[in-house]
Amino acid sequence: MARIRIKNVGKIIAWLMRGIGATLRWEVRDEAGVFDAARKGWIWSFWHNRMFLIPWLHHEWFANVPGTILTSPSGDGQIIADVCESFGIEAERGSSSKPEKGMSALIALAKKSNEGYEIGITPDGPRGPLHRVQPGIIKLGQLTGTPIIPVHLYYSHAIKFKTWDEFLLPLPFAKVTIVFDKPHPIPRRMTEEEFERQRLALEDVMRFGTSLENLQRAR
């Protein structure tokens, strides 16, 4: 019964995404070339609190590229998996914050990446800390050689929830600015120090989006 209830929650959220998504105004800044029809799948990196529109927009804009997303093995992760299923996106259950426990998920994602799938990861999920890149996404980039694309989403109007990630729900008819940042390649061979430098470098790029949002609000 619990599984059925969770499945229903996923369907409701998917319909909410479709309803809100149909009303939004978009500004797209593509620094990565994501609209190149000949491209293969990349690793998308987006903060946990900005994930709401990702399944919908991938289905609307990139249906030609198969996709899969990393979700936690928790009940919340199951809801996200059910939402993604509604948009034709597969899910691997694991944790980007605990790659030693989620290694099987990383291996499965690496296989999907090598097959041309788009991979979606919230690098500060599933439990934070907020806006801190965990090592799992760097490990995946290292395993596959697939570039990481930082994805920034900014909403003109949104509801902020009192959750650990300060989750943002865009309001209907809001303007959404989405930035596909320049590809962030990860070397295959690295020392521990180099690995940490790569993690911090990606975190800086991801945090730049947060800084840009604050600058825009200040204006």
mmCIF file of C-alpha atoms in Angstrom:
data_model
loop_
_atom_site.group_PDB
_atom_site.id
_atom_site.type_symbol
_atom_site.label_atom_id
_atom_site.label_comp_id
_atom_site.label_asym_id
_atom_site.label_seq_id
_atom_site.Cartn_x
_atom_site.Cartn_y
_atom_site.Cartn_z
ATOM 1 C CA MET A 1 0.000 0.000 0.000
ATOM 2 C CA ALA A 2 2.843 2.400 0.819
ATOM 3 C CA ARG A 3 4.378 1.774 -2.618
ATOM 4 C CA ILE A 4 1.021 2.566 -4.276
ATOM 5 C CA ARG A 5 0.687 5.803 -2.292
ATOM 6 C CA ILE A 6 4.215 6.871 -3.262
ATOM 7 C CA LYS A 7 3.487 6.036 -6.905
ATOM 8 C CA ASN A 8 0.398 8.254 -6.770
ATOM 9 C CA VAL A 9 2.431 11.108 -5.272
ATOM 10 C CA GLY A 10 4.881 10.805 -8.161
ATOM 11 C CA LYS A 11 2.069 11.019 -10.704
ATOM 12 C CA ILE A 12 0.587 14.082 -8.995
ATOM 13 C CA ILE A 13 3.956 15.865 -8.980
ATOM 14 C CA ALA A 14 4.477 14.986 -12.658
ATOM 15 C CA TRP A 15 1.120 16.546 -13.558
ATOM 16 C CA LEU A 16 2.017 19.623 -11.473
ATOM 17 C CA MET A 17 5.266 19.922 -13.436
ATOM 18 C CA ARG A 18 3.385 19.763 -16.720
ATOM 19 C CA GLY A 19 0.840 22.321 -15.569
ATOM 20 C CA ILE A 20 3.397 24.833 -14.299
ATOM 21 C CA GLY A 21 5.852 24.159 -17.123
ATOM 22 C CA ALA A 22 3.265 25.031 -19.765
ATOM 23 C CA THR A 23 2.881 28.555 -18.319
ATOM 24 C CA LEU A 24 6.522 29.546 -17.889
ATOM 25 C CA ARG A 25 8.507 32.106 -19.852
ATOM 26 C CA TRP A 26 12.059 30.981 -20.658
ATOM 27 C CA GLU A 27 15.404 32.635 -21.224
ATOM 28 C CA VAL A 28 18.038 30.111 -22.305
ATOM 29 C CA ARG A 29 21.792 30.670 -22.220
ATOM 30 C CA ASP A 30 23.572 27.762 -23.859
ATOM 31 C CA GLU A 31 27.321 27.814 -23.255
ATOM 32 C CA ALA A 32 27.639 24.042 -23.761
ATOM 33 C CA GLY A 33 25.947 23.372 -27.105
ATOM 34 C CA VAL A 34 23.219 21.204 -25.593
ATOM 35 C CA PHE A 35 20.907 21.837 -28.556
ATOM 36 C CA ASP A 36 23.316 20.243 -31.016
ATOM 37 C CA ALA A 37 21.232 17.373 -32.410
ATOM 38 C CA ALA A 38 24.362 15.292 -33.027
ATOM 39 C CA ARG A 39 25.648 15.423 -29.462
ATOM 40 C CA LYS A 40 25.774 12.479 -27.090
ATOM 41 C CA GLY A 41 24.532 12.466 -23.523
ATOM 42 C CA TRP A 42 26.390 14.406 -20.842
ATOM 43 C CA ILE A 43 26.371 14.499 -17.062
ATOM 44 C CA TRP A 44 24.033 17.238 -15.901
ATOM 45 C CA SER A 45 24.859 18.782 -12.525
ATOM 46 C CA PHE A 46 22.134 20.842 -10.806
ATOM 47 C CA TRP A 47 21.505 21.729 -7.184
ATOM 48 C CA HIS A 48 18.991 19.641 -5.274
ATOM 49 C CA ASN A 49 16.690 22.621 -4.727
ATOM 50 C CA ARG A 50 16.486 23.333 -8.490
ATOM 51 C CA MET A 51 15.512 19.851 -9.684
ATOM 52 C CA PHE A 52 11.768 20.476 -10.037
ATOM 53 C CA LEU A 53 11.715 21.354 -13.745
ATOM 54 C CA ILE A 54 14.526 19.079 -14.934
ATOM 55 C CA PRO A 55 12.444 15.974 -15.872
ATOM 56 C CA TRP A 56 9.841 18.100 -17.652
ATOM 57 C CA LEU A 57 12.279 20.226 -19.644
ATOM 58 C CA HIS A 58 14.414 17.223 -20.625
ATOM 59 C CA HIS A 59 11.305 15.524 -21.990
ATOM 60 C CA GLU A 60 10.214 18.696 -23.799
ATOM 61 C CA TRP A 61 13.594 19.722 -25.239
ATOM 62 C CA PHE A 62 15.793 16.624 -25.381
ATOM 63 C CA ALA A 63 13.459 13.676 -25.885
ATOM 64 C CA ASN A 64 15.856 12.391 -28.564
ATOM 65 C CA VAL A 65 18.528 11.777 -25.891
ATOM 66 C CA PRO A 66 17.790 8.939 -23.436
ATOM 67 C CA GLY A 67 18.116 9.985 -19.804
ATOM 68 C CA THR A 68 18.644 8.536 -16.361
ATOM 69 C CA ILE A 69 18.929 10.202 -12.970
ATOM 70 C CA LEU A 70 20.561 9.259 -9.676
ATOM 71 C CA THR A 71 18.068 9.085 -6.811
ATOM 72 C CA SER A 72 18.460 8.029 -3.199
ATOM 73 C CA PRO A 73 17.195 4.631 -1.972
ATOM 74 C CA SER A 74 14.766 6.419 0.389
ATOM 75 C CA GLY A 75 11.038 6.960 -0.002
ATOM 76 C CA ASP A 76 11.703 10.452 -1.354
ATOM 77 C CA GLY A 77 14.045 8.909 -3.899
ATOM 78 C CA GLN A 78 11.286 6.552 -4.985
ATOM 79 C CA ILE A 79 8.942 9.486 -5.538
ATOM 80 C CA ILE A 80 11.575 11.183 -7.704
ATOM 81 C CA ALA A 81 12.062 7.932 -9.626
ATOM 82 C CA ASP A 82 8.294 7.713 -10.227
ATOM 83 C CA VAL A 83 8.177 11.327 -11.418
ATOM 84 C CA CYS A 84 11.052 10.720 -13.824
ATOM 85 C CA GLU A 85 9.364 7.561 -15.121
ATOM 86 C CA SER A 86 6.387 9.718 -16.125
ATOM 87 C CA PHE A 87 8.737 11.636 -18.422
ATOM 88 C CA GLY A 88 10.531 8.600 -19.866
ATOM 89 C CA ILE A 89 13.608 9.007 -17.667
ATOM 90 C CA GLU A 90 15.140 6.011 -15.920
ATOM 91 C CA ALA A 91 16.448 6.081 -12.337
ATOM 92 C CA GLU A 92 19.384 4.478 -10.560
ATOM 93 C CA ARG A 93 19.103 4.213 -6.784
ATOM 94 C CA GLY A 94 22.165 5.314 -4.826
ATOM 95 C CA SER A 95 23.774 8.375 -3.242
ATOM 96 C CA SER A 96 26.150 10.954 -4.691
ATOM 97 C CA SER A 97 27.233 11.798 -1.134
ATOM 98 C CA LYS A 98 28.267 8.209 -0.304
ATOM 99 C CA PRO A 99 30.006 6.772 -3.367
ATOM 100 C CA GLU A 100 31.470 3.941 -1.302
ATOM 101 C CA LYS A 101 27.906 2.742 -0.624
ATOM 102 C CA GLY A 102 26.541 3.758 -4.016
ATOM 103 C CA MET A 103 29.302 2.241 -6.137
ATOM 104 C CA SER A 104 26.906 -0.178 -7.844
ATOM 105 C CA ALA A 105 24.756 2.791 -8.887
ATOM 106 C CA LEU A 106 27.828 4.649 -10.165
ATOM 107 C CA ILE A 107 28.873 1.621 -12.204
ATOM 108 C CA ALA A 108 25.358 1.370 -13.674
ATOM 109 C CA LEU A 109 25.393 5.113 -14.477
ATOM 110 C CA ALA A 110 28.822 4.791 -16.080
ATOM 111 C CA LYS A 111 27.469 2.045 -18.331
ATOM 112 C CA LYS A 112 24.497 4.220 -19.287
ATOM 113 C CA SER A 113 26.788 7.168 -19.963
ATOM 114 C CA ASN A 114 28.951 5.075 -22.266
ATOM 115 C CA GLU A 115 25.769 4.081 -24.130
ATOM 116 C CA GLY A 116 24.991 7.760 -24.798
ATOM 117 C CA TYR A 117 22.515 8.401 -22.002
ATOM 118 C CA GLU A 118 22.099 11.787 -20.352
ATOM 119 C CA ILE A 119 22.897 11.488 -16.633
ATOM 120 C CA GLY A 120 21.299 13.808 -14.075
ATOM 121 C CA ILE A 121 22.877 14.255 -10.628
ATOM 122 C CA THR A 122 22.217 16.646 -7.752
ATOM 123 C CA PRO A 123 25.772 16.876 -6.374
ATOM 124 C CA ASP A 124 24.657 18.194 -2.976
ATOM 125 C CA GLY A 125 21.934 15.555 -2.561
ATOM 126 C CA PRO A 126 20.195 13.752 -1.122
ATOM 127 C CA ARG A 127 20.825 15.313 2.313
ATOM 128 C CA GLY A 128 23.389 18.052 1.845
ATOM 129 C CA PRO A 129 25.152 20.058 3.010
ATOM 130 C CA LEU A 130 23.464 22.685 0.866
ATOM 131 C CA HIS A 131 25.456 23.686 -2.223
ATOM 132 C CA ARG A 132 28.387 21.407 -1.440
ATOM 133 C CA VAL A 133 29.513 19.132 -4.266
ATOM 134 C CA GLN A 134 29.917 15.560 -3.063
ATOM 135 C CA PRO A 135 32.574 13.265 -4.603
ATOM 136 C CA GLY A 136 30.220 10.903 -6.453
ATOM 137 C CA ILE A 137 29.744 13.118 -9.518
ATOM 138 C CA ILE A 138 33.505 13.647 -9.849
ATOM 139 C CA LYS A 139 34.052 9.896 -9.623
ATOM 140 C CA LEU A 140 31.478 9.333 -12.375
ATOM 141 C CA GLY A 141 33.174 11.886 -14.613
ATOM 142 C CA GLN A 142 36.488 10.180 -13.939
ATOM 143 C CA LEU A 143 35.116 6.703 -14.715
ATOM 144 C CA THR A 144 33.465 7.719 -17.989
ATOM 145 C CA GLY A 145 35.427 10.655 -19.374
ATOM 146 C CA THR A 146 32.027 12.291 -19.964
ATOM 147 C CA PRO A 147 32.020 16.064 -19.401
ATOM 148 C CA ILE A 148 29.908 17.499 -16.584
ATOM 149 C CA ILE A 149 27.522 20.298 -17.581
ATOM 150 C CA PRO A 150 26.632 22.648 -14.690
ATOM 151 C CA VAL A 151 22.974 23.641 -15.074
ATOM 152 C CA HIS A 152 21.785 26.820 -13.337
ATOM 153 C CA LEU A 153 18.093 27.671 -12.955
ATOM 154 C CA TYR A 154 16.800 31.055 -11.787
ATOM 155 C CA TYR A 155 13.116 31.802 -11.110
ATOM 156 C CA SER A 156 11.571 35.261 -11.105
ATOM 157 C CA HIS A 157 8.904 34.030 -8.673
ATOM 158 C CA ALA A 158 9.067 30.906 -6.540
ATOM 159 C CA ILE A 159 8.045 29.422 -3.214
ATOM 160 C CA LYS A 160 10.958 28.537 -0.923
ATOM 161 C CA PHE A 161 10.321 25.588 1.378
ATOM 162 C CA LYS A 162 11.808 25.247 4.861
ATOM 163 C CA THR A 163 13.785 22.133 3.995
ATOM 164 C CA TRP A 164 17.517 21.430 4.276
ATOM 165 C CA ASP A 165 17.972 22.362 0.609
ATOM 166 C CA GLU A 166 15.638 25.402 0.661
ATOM 167 C CA PHE A 167 13.702 23.761 -2.179
ATOM 168 C CA LEU A 168 12.303 26.178 -4.758
ATOM 169 C CA LEU A 169 8.965 25.681 -6.519
ATOM 170 C CA PRO A 170 8.522 28.060 -9.464
ATOM 171 C CA LEU A 171 5.145 29.746 -9.592
ATOM 172 C CA PRO A 172 2.944 29.641 -12.709
ATOM 173 C CA PHE A 173 3.808 32.287 -15.320
ATOM 174 C CA ALA A 174 7.217 32.959 -13.745
ATOM 175 C CA LYS A 175 10.225 33.743 -15.923
ATOM 176 C CA VAL A 176 12.872 31.030 -15.792
ATOM 177 C CA THR A 177 16.458 31.679 -16.806
ATOM 178 C CA ILE A 178 18.387 28.494 -17.480
ATOM 179 C CA VAL A 179 22.125 28.489 -18.064
ATOM 180 C CA PHE A 180 23.883 25.450 -19.499
ATOM 181 C CA ASP A 181 27.432 26.218 -18.409
ATOM 182 C CA LYS A 182 30.611 25.270 -20.238
ATOM 183 C CA PRO A 183 31.537 21.563 -20.106
ATOM 184 C CA HIS A 184 33.624 20.585 -17.096
ATOM 185 C CA PRO A 185 35.880 17.641 -18.104
ATOM 186 C CA ILE A 186 37.332 15.334 -15.434
ATOM 187 C CA PRO A 187 40.730 13.639 -15.995
ATOM 188 C CA ARG A 188 40.807 9.842 -15.873
ATOM 189 C CA ARG A 189 43.967 9.710 -13.747
ATOM 190 C CA MET A 190 44.232 11.865 -10.617
ATOM 191 C CA THR A 191 45.901 11.889 -7.226
ATOM 192 C CA GLU A 192 43.732 12.449 -4.159
ATOM 193 C CA GLU A 193 44.816 16.097 -4.141
ATOM 194 C CA GLU A 194 43.916 16.534 -7.820
ATOM 195 C CA PHE A 195 40.562 14.839 -7.236
ATOM 196 C CA GLU A 196 39.786 17.327 -4.457
ATOM 197 C CA ARG A 197 40.817 20.234 -6.681
ATOM 198 C CA GLN A 198 38.385 19.019 -9.342
ATOM 199 C CA ARG A 199 35.612 18.744 -6.748
ATOM 200 C CA LEU A 200 36.250 22.273 -5.507
ATOM 201 C CA ALA A 201 36.465 23.613 -9.060
ATOM 202 C CA LEU A 202 33.042 22.188 -9.931
ATOM 203 C CA GLU A 203 31.647 23.475 -6.650
ATOM 204 C CA ASP A 204 32.933 26.961 -7.503
ATOM 205 C CA VAL A 205 31.236 26.834 -10.920
ATOM 206 C CA MET A 206 27.999 25.644 -9.348
ATOM 207 C CA ARG A 207 28.191 28.289 -6.612
ATOM 208 C CA PHE A 208 28.807 30.976 -9.236
ATOM 209 C CA GLY A 209 25.217 30.433 -10.274
ATOM 210 C CA THR A 210 24.086 31.084 -6.707
ATOM 211 C CA SER A 211 26.177 34.268 -6.604
ATOM 212 C CA LEU A 212 24.712 35.394 -9.936
ATOM 213 C CA GLU A 213 21.202 34.883 -8.608
ATOM 214 C CA ASN A 214 21.966 36.968 -5.512
ATOM 215 C CA LEU A 215 23.441 39.703 -7.718
ATOM 216 C CA GLN A 216 20.293 39.740 -9.861
ATOM 217 C CA ARG A 217 18.079 39.972 -6.783
ATOM 218 C CA ALA A 218 20.160 42.837 -5.431
ATOM 219 C CA ARG A 219 19.465 44.745 -8.616
#
